[in-house]
Coordinates of C-alpha atoms in Angstrom, one line a residue:
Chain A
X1 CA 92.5 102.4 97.6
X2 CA 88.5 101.8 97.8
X3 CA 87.7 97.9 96.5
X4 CA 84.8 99.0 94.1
X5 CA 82.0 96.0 94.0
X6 CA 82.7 93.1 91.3
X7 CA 86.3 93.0 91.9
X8 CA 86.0 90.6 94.6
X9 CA 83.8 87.2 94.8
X10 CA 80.5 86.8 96.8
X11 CA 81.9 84.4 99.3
X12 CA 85.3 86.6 100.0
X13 CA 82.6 89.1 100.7
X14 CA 81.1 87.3 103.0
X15 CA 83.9 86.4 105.0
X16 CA 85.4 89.5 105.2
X17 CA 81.9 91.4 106.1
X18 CA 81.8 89.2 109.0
X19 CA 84.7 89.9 109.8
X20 CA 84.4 93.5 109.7
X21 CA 81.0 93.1 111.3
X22 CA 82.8 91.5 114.5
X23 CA 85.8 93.5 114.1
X24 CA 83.4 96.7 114.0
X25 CA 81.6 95.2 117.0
X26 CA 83.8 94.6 118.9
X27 CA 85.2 98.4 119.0
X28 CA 81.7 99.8 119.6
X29 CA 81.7 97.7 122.6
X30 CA 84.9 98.6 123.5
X31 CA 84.9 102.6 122.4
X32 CA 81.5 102.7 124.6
X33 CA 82.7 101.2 127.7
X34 CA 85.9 103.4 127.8
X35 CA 84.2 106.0 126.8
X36 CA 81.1 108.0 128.1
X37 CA 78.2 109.3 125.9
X38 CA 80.3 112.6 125.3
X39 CA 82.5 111.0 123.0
X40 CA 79.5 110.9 120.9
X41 CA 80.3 114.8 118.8
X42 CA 84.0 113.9 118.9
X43 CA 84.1 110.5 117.2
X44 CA 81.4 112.2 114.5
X45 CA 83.2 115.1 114.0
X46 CA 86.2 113.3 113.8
X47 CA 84.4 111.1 110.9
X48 CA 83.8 114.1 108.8
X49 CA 87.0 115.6 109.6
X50 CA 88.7 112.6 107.9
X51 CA 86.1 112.8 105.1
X52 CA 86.6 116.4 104.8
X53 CA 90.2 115.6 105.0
X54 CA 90.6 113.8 102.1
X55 CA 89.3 116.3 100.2
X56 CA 92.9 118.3 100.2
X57 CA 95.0 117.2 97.6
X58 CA 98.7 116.9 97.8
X59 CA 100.6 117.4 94.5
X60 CA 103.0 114.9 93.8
X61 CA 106.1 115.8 91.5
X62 CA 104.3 114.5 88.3
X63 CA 101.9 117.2 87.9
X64 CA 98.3 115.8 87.7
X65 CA 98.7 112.9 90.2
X66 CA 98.3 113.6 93.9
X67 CA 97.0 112.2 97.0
X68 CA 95.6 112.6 100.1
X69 CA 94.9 111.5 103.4
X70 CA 93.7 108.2 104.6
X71 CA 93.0 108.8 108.0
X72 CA 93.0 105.5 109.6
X73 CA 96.8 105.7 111.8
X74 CA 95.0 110.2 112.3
X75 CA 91.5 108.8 113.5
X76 CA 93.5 106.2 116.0
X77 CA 95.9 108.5 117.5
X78 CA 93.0 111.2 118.0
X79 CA 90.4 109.1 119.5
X80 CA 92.4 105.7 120.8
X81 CA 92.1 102.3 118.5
X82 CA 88.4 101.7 119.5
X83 CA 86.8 104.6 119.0
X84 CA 89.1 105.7 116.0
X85 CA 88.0 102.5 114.2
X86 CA 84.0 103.2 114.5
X87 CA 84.9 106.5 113.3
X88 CA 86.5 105.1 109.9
X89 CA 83.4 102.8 109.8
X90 CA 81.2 105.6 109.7
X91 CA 83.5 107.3 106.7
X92 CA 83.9 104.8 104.8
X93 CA 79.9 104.0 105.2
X94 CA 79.1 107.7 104.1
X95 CA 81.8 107.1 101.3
X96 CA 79.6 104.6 99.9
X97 CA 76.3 105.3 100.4
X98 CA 76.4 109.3 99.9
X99 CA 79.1 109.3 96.9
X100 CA 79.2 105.0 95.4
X101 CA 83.0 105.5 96.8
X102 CA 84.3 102.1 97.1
X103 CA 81.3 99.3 97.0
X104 CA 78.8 97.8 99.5
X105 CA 79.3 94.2 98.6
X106 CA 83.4 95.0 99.4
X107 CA 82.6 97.3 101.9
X108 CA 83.3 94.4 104.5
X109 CA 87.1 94.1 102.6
X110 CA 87.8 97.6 102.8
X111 CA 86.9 98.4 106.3
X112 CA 89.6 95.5 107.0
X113 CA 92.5 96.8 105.0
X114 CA 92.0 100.1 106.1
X115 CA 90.1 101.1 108.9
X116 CA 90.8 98.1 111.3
X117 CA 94.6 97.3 110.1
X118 CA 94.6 101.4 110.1
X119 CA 93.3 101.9 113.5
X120 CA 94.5 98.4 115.2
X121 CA 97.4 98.0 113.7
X122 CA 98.9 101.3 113.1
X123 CA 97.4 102.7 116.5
X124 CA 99.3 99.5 118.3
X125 CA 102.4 100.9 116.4
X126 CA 102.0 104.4 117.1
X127 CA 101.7 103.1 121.0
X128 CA 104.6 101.1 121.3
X129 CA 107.1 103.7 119.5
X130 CA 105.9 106.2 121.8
X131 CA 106.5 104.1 124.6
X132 CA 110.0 103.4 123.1
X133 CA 111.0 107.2 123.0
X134 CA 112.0 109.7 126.0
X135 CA 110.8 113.2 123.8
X136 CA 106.9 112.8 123.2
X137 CA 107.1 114.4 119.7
X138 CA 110.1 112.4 118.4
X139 CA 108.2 109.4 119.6
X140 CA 104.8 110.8 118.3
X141 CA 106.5 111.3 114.6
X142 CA 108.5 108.3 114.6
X143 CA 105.7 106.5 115.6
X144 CA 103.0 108.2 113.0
X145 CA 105.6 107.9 110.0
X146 CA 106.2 103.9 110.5
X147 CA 102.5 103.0 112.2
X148 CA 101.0 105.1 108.8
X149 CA 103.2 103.2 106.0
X150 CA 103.5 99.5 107.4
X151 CA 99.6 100.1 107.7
X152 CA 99.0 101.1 104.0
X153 CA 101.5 98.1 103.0
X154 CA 99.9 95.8 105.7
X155 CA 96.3 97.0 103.8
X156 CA 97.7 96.3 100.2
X157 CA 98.8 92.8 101.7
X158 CA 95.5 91.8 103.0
X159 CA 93.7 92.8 99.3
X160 CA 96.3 90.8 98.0
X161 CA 94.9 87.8 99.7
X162 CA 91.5 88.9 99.1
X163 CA 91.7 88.8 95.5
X164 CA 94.0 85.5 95.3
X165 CA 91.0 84.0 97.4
X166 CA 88.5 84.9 95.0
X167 CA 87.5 81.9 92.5
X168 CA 87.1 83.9 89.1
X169 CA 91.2 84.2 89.8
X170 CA 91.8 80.7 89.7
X171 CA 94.7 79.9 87.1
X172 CA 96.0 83.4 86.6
X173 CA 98.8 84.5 87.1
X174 CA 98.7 87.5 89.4
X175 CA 102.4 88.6 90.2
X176 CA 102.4 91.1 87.8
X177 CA 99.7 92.8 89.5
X178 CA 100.5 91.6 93.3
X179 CA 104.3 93.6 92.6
X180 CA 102.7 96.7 90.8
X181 CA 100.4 96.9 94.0
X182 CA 102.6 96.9 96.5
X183 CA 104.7 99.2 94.7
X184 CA 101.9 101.7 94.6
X185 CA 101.1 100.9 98.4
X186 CA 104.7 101.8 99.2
X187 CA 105.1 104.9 97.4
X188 CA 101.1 106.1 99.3
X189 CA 102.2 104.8 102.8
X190 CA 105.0 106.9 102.4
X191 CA 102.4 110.4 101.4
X192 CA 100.7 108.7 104.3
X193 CA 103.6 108.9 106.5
X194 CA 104.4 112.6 105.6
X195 CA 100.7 113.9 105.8
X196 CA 100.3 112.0 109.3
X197 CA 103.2 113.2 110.9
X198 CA 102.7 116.7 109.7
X199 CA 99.2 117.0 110.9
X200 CA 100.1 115.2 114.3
X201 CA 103.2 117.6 114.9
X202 CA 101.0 120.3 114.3
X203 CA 98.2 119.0 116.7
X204 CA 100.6 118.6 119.2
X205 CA 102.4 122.0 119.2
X206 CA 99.1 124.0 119.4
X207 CA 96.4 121.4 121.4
X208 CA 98.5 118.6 123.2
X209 CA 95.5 118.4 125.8
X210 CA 93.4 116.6 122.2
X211 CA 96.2 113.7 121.9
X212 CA 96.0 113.4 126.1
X213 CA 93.0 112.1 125.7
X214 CA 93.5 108.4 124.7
X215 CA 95.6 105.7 125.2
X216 CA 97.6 105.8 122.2
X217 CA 99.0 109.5 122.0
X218 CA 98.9 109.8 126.2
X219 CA 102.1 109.1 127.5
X220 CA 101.5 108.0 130.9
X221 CA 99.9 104.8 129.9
X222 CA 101.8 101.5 130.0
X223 CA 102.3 99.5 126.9
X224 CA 99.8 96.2 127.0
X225 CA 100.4 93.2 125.6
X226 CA 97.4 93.4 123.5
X227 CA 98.8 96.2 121.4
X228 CA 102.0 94.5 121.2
X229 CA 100.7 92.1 119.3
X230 CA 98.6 93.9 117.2
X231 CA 102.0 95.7 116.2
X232 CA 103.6 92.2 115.5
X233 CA 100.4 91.1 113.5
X234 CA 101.1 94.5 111.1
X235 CA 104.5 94.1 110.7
X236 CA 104.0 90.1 110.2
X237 CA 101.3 91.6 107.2
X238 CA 103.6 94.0 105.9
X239 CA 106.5 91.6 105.4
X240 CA 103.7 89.3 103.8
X241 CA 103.4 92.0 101.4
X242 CA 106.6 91.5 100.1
X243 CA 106.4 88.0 100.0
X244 CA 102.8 87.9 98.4
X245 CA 104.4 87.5 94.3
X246 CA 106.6 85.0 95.4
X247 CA 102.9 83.5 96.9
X248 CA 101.3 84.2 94.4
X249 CA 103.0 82.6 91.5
X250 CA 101.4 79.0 92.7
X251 CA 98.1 78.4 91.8
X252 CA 96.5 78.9 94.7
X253 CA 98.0 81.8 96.5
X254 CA 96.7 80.5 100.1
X255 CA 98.2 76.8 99.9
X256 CA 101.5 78.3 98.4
X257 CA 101.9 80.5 102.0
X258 CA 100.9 77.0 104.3
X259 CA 103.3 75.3 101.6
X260 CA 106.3 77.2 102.4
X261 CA 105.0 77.8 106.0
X262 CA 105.3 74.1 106.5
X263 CA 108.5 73.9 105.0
X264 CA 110.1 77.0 106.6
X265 CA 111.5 75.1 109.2
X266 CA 113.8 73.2 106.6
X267 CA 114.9 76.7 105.1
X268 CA 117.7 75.0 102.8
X269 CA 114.3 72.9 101.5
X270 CA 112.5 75.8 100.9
X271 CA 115.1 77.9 99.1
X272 CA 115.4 75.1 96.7
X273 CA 112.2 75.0 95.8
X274 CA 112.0 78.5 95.1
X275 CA 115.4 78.1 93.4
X276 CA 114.1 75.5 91.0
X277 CA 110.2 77.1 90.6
X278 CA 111.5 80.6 89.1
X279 CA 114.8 80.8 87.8
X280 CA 115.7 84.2 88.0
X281 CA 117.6 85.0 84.1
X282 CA 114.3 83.3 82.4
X283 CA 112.4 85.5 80.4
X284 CA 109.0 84.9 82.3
X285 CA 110.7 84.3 85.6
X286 CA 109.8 86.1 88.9
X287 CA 111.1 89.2 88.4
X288 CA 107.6 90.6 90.1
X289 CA 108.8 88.6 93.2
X290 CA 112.6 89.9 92.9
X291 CA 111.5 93.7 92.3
X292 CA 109.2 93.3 95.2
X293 CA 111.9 92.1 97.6
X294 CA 114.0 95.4 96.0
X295 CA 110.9 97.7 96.8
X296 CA 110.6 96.2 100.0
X297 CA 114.3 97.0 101.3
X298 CA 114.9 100.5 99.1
X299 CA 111.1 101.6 100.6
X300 CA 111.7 100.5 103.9
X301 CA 115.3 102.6 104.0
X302 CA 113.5 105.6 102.7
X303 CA 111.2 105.2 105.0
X304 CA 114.2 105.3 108.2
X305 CA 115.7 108.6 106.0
X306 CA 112.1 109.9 106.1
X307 CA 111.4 109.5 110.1
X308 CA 114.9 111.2 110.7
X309 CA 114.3 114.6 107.9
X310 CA 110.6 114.4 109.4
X311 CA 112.0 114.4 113.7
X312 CA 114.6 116.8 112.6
X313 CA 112.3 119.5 110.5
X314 CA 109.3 119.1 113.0
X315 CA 111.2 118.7 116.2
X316 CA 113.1 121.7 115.1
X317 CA 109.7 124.0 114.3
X318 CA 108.8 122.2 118.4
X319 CA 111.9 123.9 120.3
X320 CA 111.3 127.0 118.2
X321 CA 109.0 127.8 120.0
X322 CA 105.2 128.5 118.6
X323 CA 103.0 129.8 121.8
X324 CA 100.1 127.7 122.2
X325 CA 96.8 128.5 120.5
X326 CA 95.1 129.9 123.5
X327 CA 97.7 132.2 124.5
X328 CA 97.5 133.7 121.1
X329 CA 93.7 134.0 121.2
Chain B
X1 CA 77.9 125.0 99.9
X2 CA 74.5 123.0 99.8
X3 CA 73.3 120.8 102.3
X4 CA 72.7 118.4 99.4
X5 CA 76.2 118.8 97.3
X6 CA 76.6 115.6 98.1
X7 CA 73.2 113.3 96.9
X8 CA 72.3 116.6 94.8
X9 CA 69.4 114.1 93.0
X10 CA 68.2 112.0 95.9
X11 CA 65.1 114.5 96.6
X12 CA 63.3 114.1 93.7
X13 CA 59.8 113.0 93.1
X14 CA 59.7 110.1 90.6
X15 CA 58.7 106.9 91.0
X16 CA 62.1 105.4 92.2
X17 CA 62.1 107.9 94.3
X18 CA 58.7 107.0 96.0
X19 CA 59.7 103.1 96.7
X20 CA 60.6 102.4 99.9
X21 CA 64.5 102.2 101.3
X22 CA 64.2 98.7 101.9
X23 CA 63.1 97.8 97.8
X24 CA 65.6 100.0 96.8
X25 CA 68.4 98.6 98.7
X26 CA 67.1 95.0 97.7
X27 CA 67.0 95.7 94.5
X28 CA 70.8 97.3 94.4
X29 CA 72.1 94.7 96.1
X30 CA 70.2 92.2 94.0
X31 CA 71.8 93.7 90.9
X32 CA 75.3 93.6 92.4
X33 CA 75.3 89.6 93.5
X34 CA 73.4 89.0 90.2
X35 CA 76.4 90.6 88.3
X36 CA 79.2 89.1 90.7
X37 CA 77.3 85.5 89.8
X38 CA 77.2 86.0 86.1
X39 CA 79.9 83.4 84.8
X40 CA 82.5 84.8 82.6
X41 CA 81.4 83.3 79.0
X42 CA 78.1 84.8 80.0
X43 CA 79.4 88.7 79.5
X44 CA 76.9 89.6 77.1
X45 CA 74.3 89.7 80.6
X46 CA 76.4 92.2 81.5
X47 CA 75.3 94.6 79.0
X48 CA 72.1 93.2 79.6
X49 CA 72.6 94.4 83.3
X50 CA 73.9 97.8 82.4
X51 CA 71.2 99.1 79.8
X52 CA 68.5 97.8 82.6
X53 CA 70.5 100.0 85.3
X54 CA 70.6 103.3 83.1
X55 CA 66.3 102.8 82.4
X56 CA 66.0 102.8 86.0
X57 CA 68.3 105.8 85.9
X58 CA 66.3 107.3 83.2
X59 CA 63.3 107.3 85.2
X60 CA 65.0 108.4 88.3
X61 CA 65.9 111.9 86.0
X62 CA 69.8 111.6 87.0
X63 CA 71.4 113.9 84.6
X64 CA 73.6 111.5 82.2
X65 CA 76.0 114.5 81.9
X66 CA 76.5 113.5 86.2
X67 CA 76.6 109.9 85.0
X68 CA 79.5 110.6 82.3
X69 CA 81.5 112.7 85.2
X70 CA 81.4 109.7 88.3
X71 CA 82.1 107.4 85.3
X72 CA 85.5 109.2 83.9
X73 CA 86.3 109.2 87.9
X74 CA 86.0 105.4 87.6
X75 CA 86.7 103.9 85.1
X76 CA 90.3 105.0 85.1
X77 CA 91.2 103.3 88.4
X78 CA 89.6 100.1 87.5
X79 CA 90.7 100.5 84.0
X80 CA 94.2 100.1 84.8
X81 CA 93.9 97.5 87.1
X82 CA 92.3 95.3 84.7
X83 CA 95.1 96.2 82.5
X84 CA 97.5 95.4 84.2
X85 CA 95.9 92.2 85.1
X86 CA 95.3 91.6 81.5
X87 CA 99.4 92.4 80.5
X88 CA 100.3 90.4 83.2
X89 CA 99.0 86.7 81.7
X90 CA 101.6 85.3 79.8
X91 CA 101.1 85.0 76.1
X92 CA 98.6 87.4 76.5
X93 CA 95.4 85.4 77.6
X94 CA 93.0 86.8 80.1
X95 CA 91.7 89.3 78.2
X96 CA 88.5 88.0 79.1
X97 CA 89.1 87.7 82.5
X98 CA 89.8 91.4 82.7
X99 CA 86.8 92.5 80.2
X100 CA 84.6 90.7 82.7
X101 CA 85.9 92.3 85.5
X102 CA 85.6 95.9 84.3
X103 CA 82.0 94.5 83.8
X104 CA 81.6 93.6 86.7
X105 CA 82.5 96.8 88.7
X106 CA 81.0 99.1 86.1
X107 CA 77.7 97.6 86.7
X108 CA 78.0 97.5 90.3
X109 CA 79.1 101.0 89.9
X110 CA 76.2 102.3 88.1
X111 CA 74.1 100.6 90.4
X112 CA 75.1 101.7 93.5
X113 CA 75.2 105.7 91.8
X114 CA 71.5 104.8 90.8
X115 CA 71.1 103.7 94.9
X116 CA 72.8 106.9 96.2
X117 CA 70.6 109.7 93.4
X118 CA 67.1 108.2 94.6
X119 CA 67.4 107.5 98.6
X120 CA 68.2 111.1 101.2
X121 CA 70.6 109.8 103.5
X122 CA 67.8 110.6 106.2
X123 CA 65.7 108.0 105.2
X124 CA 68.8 105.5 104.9
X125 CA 69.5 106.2 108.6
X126 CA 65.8 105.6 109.8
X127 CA 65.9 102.2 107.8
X128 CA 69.2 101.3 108.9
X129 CA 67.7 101.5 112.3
X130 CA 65.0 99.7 111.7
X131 CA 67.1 96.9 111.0
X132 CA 68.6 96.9 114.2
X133 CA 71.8 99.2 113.6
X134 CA 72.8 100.2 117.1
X135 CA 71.4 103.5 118.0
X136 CA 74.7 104.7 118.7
X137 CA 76.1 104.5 115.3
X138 CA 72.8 105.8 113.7
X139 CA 73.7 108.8 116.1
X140 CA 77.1 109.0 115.1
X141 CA 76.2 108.8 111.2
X142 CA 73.6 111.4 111.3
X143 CA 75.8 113.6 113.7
X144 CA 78.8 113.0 111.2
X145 CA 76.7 114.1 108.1
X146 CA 75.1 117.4 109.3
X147 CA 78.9 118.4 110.3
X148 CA 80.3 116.9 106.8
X149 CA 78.6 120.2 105.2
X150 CA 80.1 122.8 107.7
X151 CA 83.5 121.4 107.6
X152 CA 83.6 121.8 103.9
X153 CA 83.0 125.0 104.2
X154 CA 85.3 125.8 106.7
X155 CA 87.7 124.3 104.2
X156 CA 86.8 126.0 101.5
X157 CA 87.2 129.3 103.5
X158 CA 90.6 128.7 104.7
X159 CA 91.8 127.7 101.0
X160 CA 90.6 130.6 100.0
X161 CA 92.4 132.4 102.5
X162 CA 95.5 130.8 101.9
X163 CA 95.2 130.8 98.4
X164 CA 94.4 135.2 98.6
X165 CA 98.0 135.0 100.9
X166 CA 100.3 133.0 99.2
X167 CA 101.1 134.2 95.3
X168 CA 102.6 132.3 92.6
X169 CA 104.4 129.0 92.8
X170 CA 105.8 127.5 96.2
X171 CA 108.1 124.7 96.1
X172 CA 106.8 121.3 96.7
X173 CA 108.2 120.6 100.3
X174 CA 106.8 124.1 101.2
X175 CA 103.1 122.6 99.6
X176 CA 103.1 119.8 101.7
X177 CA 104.0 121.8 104.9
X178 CA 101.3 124.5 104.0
X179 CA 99.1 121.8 103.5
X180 CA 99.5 120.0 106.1
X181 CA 99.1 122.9 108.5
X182 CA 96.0 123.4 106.5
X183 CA 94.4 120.1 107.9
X184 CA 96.2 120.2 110.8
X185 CA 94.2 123.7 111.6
X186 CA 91.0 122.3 109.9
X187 CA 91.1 119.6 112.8
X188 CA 91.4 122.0 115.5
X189 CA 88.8 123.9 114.8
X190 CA 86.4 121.1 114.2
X191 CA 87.7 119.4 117.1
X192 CA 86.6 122.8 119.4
X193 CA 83.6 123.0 117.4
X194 CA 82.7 119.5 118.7
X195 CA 83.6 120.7 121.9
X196 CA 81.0 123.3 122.0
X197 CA 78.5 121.5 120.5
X198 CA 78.7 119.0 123.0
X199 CA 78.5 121.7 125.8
X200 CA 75.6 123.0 124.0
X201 CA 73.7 119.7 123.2
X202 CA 74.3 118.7 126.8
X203 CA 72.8 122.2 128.1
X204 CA 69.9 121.0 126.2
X205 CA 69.1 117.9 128.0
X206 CA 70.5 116.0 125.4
X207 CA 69.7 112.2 126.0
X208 CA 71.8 110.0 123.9
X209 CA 68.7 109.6 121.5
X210 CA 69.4 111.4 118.3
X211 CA 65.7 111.8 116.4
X212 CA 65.6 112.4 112.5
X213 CA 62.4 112.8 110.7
X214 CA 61.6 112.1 107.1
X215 CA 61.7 114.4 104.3
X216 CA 57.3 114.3 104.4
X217 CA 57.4 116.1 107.8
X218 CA 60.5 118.8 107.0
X219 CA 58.3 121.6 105.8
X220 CA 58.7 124.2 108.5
X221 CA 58.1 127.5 108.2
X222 CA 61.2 129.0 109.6

C-alpha cells in the first residue's frame, strides 16, 4: 500500500507533496480551531494506536498472506476528518522516518491516497450514511464498511494517476498492471471494511461517549454540504478506478480521461471509439479494462452482501445486550 | 519491549552518527533525487549508487544480517510490481523499464534505512522544528512516539493473554471477530490512557510547549 521512493518521478512528487502540504495544512488549521489544546494526547495516542494497530495481522484463507488495518476511515470516525487526518500524517511520517516504510520523496503521494482520501473522503462517507440511517449502529457499520472500501479503491485510483503521470512511463503499456491493482485494492478495501466495522461496533457497544465526540460519528450534527461533496469526489474516484485500464491504454493516461470527458456528451461517439480502439476477442485486446469493469460490479455486490452479514452479526451482538464497560468495572 | 526496538542502531557513536541532522537528511535526500534523475540506459550508476550507500552503511556499523531482513521485507512487494509491469508489455519489452525501477526503489530503500540507523528520532524532531514545523505537530510526533512503545506492549500483553485462553485452531470468521475485539480493546484502553495523561499533564501546568532534549544532555542519574 506504501509508494516506496523511485517508483514515482521527481516532479509528480512535487505536485503531490504540495498538495499534501496544503491538504495537511489545511486540517491543522481546521483540527486546531475546532479543537482546544486537549485534543493534543488524543490525536497522538490515536497516531500510535493506528501504528500499533497495524501491527495485528489478519489471516487470510491462503495461509501466509494477511493484512491489517489502514486506519484512515478508524482515525476519521474517532477524531472527526480534521483532526483524524493530522493524525495519519504523523503515522505515516513515523512510518518512514523510524522504520523506511513507504519513502520520503512519495511521502507527499501517500499521504493523498490514504490519509486525506481516508480521512476526507471516507469520513464524508461515514457522515452522510449515518445521517441516512434511523439506528446509530446500522448507520455507523453501513457507513464504515462502504466509507472504508470506496476509500482504499478511491486510493488505488489516485496511484494510478500518479504513476501514469510519471515520465519514465511514457509508452508503456500499463493496463495490465492498472487491473491487477485495482483488483488487489478491492479485495483490501473489503479486509478494510470488515476490520473497520468490527472495531467501530465494538467502540460503540462499550464507549459510545469516544465516537460523540466529533462530527462524523455524533449523530446530532447536520449533514454539510462540504462533506457531501467530499463523498461525491470519492465515489467519482472510485468509479475512476474502474475506468483507469480503459484510460490507461492511450498513451497518455491523463489526455485519454479529458479525451473521453470531452466526448462523453456524445456517448454513441464515445462507445465507438472504444468499440474500434480494443476489440474485445483480439488476443492483446482490453481484457484488463473488461475484467476491471467485472471486478468492479462482482466487488461492489459483495460489498452490499457484506454491509447486510456485517448489520446483522453486529447489530445482533448490540441488542444482546453487553453492559457497558464501566458498569462492569 | 525497548524504547529503541524501533531505530535499534540510531545511537551509536560513529562518524555518520556524529554529522548533523540537517547533512544527513541532505545527503539522503540527495541520493534519492540523484537516483530518481539517473536516465534509464544509465542503470549501471545504480549499482554505482548502491555499493556507495552500503560504505556509508559500513561505517555507520548497521548489521548487514538487519540489512538482509528489511531487504527480504522489500524487495518482494516491489518485486512483483515490477513484474507485473514487465509481463504486462506486449512482446515482452520493458524489461528495462522494470530492472530500472527495482533500481530505483532499492536504492532509495537502502538509503533512507541508512537515514533511519544513524539519526534518534529526538534529534529529527528538534531539526524538524528548526525548520519551522509547527510546534504543534512536533508535539504531537514526539507525544505519539513515547506512547508507540507502551502500546506495543499493551499489545503484546493482551496477545499473550488471548493466546494462553484460546487453544488450538478457531475458525477464520471467529479470528477476525477475536481480532477485531482485540484492537477494538487495544483502542479503549489507549484512548483512557490518553485521558489520564491529559488530566495529569494538565495538573502539571502543562503549557502546550512540549520540550525534548538531545541525546548529549540525557544522562540522568535516576
Amino acid at each position: 500500500m506504501h509508494i516506496p521512493d523511485g517508483i514515482l518521478d521527481p516532479p509528480v512528487c512535487l505536485v503531490t507533496g504540495g498538495l499534501a502540504a496544503a491538504a495537511f495544512g489545511y486540517s491543522l488549521y481546521r483540527a486546531r480551531e475546532n479543537l482546544s489544546q486537549r485534543m493534543l494526547p488524543l490525536t497522538g495516542m490515536t497516531a500510535s494506536l493506528i501504528f500499533a494497530g497495524q501491527m495485528v495481522n489478519f489471516p487470510l484463507v491462503v495461509a501466509p498472506v494477511s493484512g491489517h488495518l489502514l486506519g484512515g476511515v478508524l482515525a476519521a470516525a474517532l477524531l472527526g476528518p480534521w483532526a483524524g487526518s493530522v493524525a495519519m500524517a504523523m503515522v505515516l511520517f513515523v512510518q518512514v522516518a523510524l522504520f523506511a516504510d513507504g519513502g520520503w520523496t512519495s511521502l507527499g503521494a501517500n499521504y493523498l491516497n490514504m490519509g486525506i482520501i481516508g480521512c476526507w473522503g471516507g469520513g464524508a462517507i461515514l457522515q452522510l450514511t449515518r445521517s441516512w440511517f434511523k439506528d446509530p449502529v446500522r448507520g455507523l457499520i453501513v457507513g464504515a464498511v462502504w466509507g472504508s472500501w470506496l476509500s482504499v479503491l478511491a486510493g488505488a485510483a489516485l496511484f494510478c494517476l500518479e504513476f501514469a503521470s510519471s515520465t519514465t512511463v511514457r509508452g508503456y503499456d500499463l493496463r495490465h498492471i492498472f487491473f491487477l491493482m485495482i483488483l488487489f485494492h478491492a479485495v483490501i478495501g473489503v479486509g478494510e471494511a470488515i476490520i473497520t466495522s468490527l472495531i467501530l461496533a465494538f467502540l460503540y457497544r462499550l464507549r459510545p461517549d469516544l465516537l460523540a465526540l466529533n462530527p462524523v460519528t455524533s449523530s446530532t450534527q447536520p449533514t454539510r454540504l462540504g462533506s457531501f461533496s467530499g463523498a461525491m469526489l470519492l465515489l467519482a474516484l472510485a468509479i475512476a478506478a474502474f475506468l483507469s485500464p480503459f484510460a490507461s491504454s492511450h498513451p497518455d493516461g491523463l489526455e485519454a480521461v479529458a479525451e473521453s470527458t470531452k466526448v462523453a456528451d456524445l456517448s454513441r461517439d464515445t462507445w465507438a471509439i472504444w468499440w474500434e480502439d480494443y476489440k474485445l476477442p483480439r488476443f492483446e485486446g482490453n481484457w484488463e479494462g473488461t475484467g476491471t469493469a467485472i471486478v468492479g460490479i462482482i466487488g461492489t455486490l459483495a460489498v452490499l452482501l457484506l454491509t447486510t452479514i456485517l448489520v446483522r452479526l453486529l447489530v445482533r451482538n448490540q441488542s444482546a445486550g453487553v453492559a457497558p464497560l464501566r458498569e462492569q468495572a | 519491549m525497548n524504547a529503541d526496538y524501533l531505530d535499534r542502531y540510531s545511537r551509536g557513536t560513529t562518524v555518520c552518527h556524529r554529522w548533523t541532522v540537517n547533512r544527513k537528511l541532505g545527503l539522503t535526500f540527495g541520493v534519492i533525487l540523484t537516483s530518481l534523475l539517473i536516465p534509464v540506459s544509465l542503470w549501471p550508476m545504480q549499482g554505482v549508487l548502491l555499493s556507495l550507500i552500503f560504505i556509508a552503511q559500513t561505517v555507520a556499523e548497521i548489521p548487514l544480517r538487519y540489512l538482509l531482513q528489511r531487504l527480504a521485507g522489500f524487495l518482494p512487494m516491489v518485486g512483483i510490481f515490477a513484474l507485473t509491469l514487465w509481463l504486462g508489455q506486449p512482446g515482452g519489452r520493458g524489461g528495462d523499464f522494470a530492472l530500472n525501477l527495482l533500481l530505483r526503489s532499492t536504492v532509495s530503500f537502502m538509503a533512507a534505512l541508512w537515514l533511519v540507523n544513524v539519526t534518534p528520532f529526538s534529534e529529527l524532531l528538534i531539526g524538524l522544528r528548526r525548520w519551522g514545523l509547527p510546534q504543534y505537530c512536533v508535539a504531537l510526533l514526539a507525544f505519539m512516539y513515547r506512547y508507540i512503545f507502551v502500546i506495543f506492549d499493551e499489545l503484546e500483553r493482551m496477545r499473550t493473554a488471548r493466546r494462553a485462553r484460546s487453544f488450538g485452531r478457531i475458525s477464520l470468521a471467529r479470528d477476525w471477530g477475536s481480532r477485531g475485539q482485540l484492537l477494538g480493546m487495544l483502542f479503549i484502553r489507549a484512548l483512557s490512557r490518553a485521558e489520564r495523561i491529559q488530566g495529569a499533564m494538565s495538573a502539571r501546568g502543562w503549557d502546550g510547549e512540549v520540550r525534548t532534549l538531545p541525546k548529549t544532555v540525557t544522562t540522568t542519574n535516576s
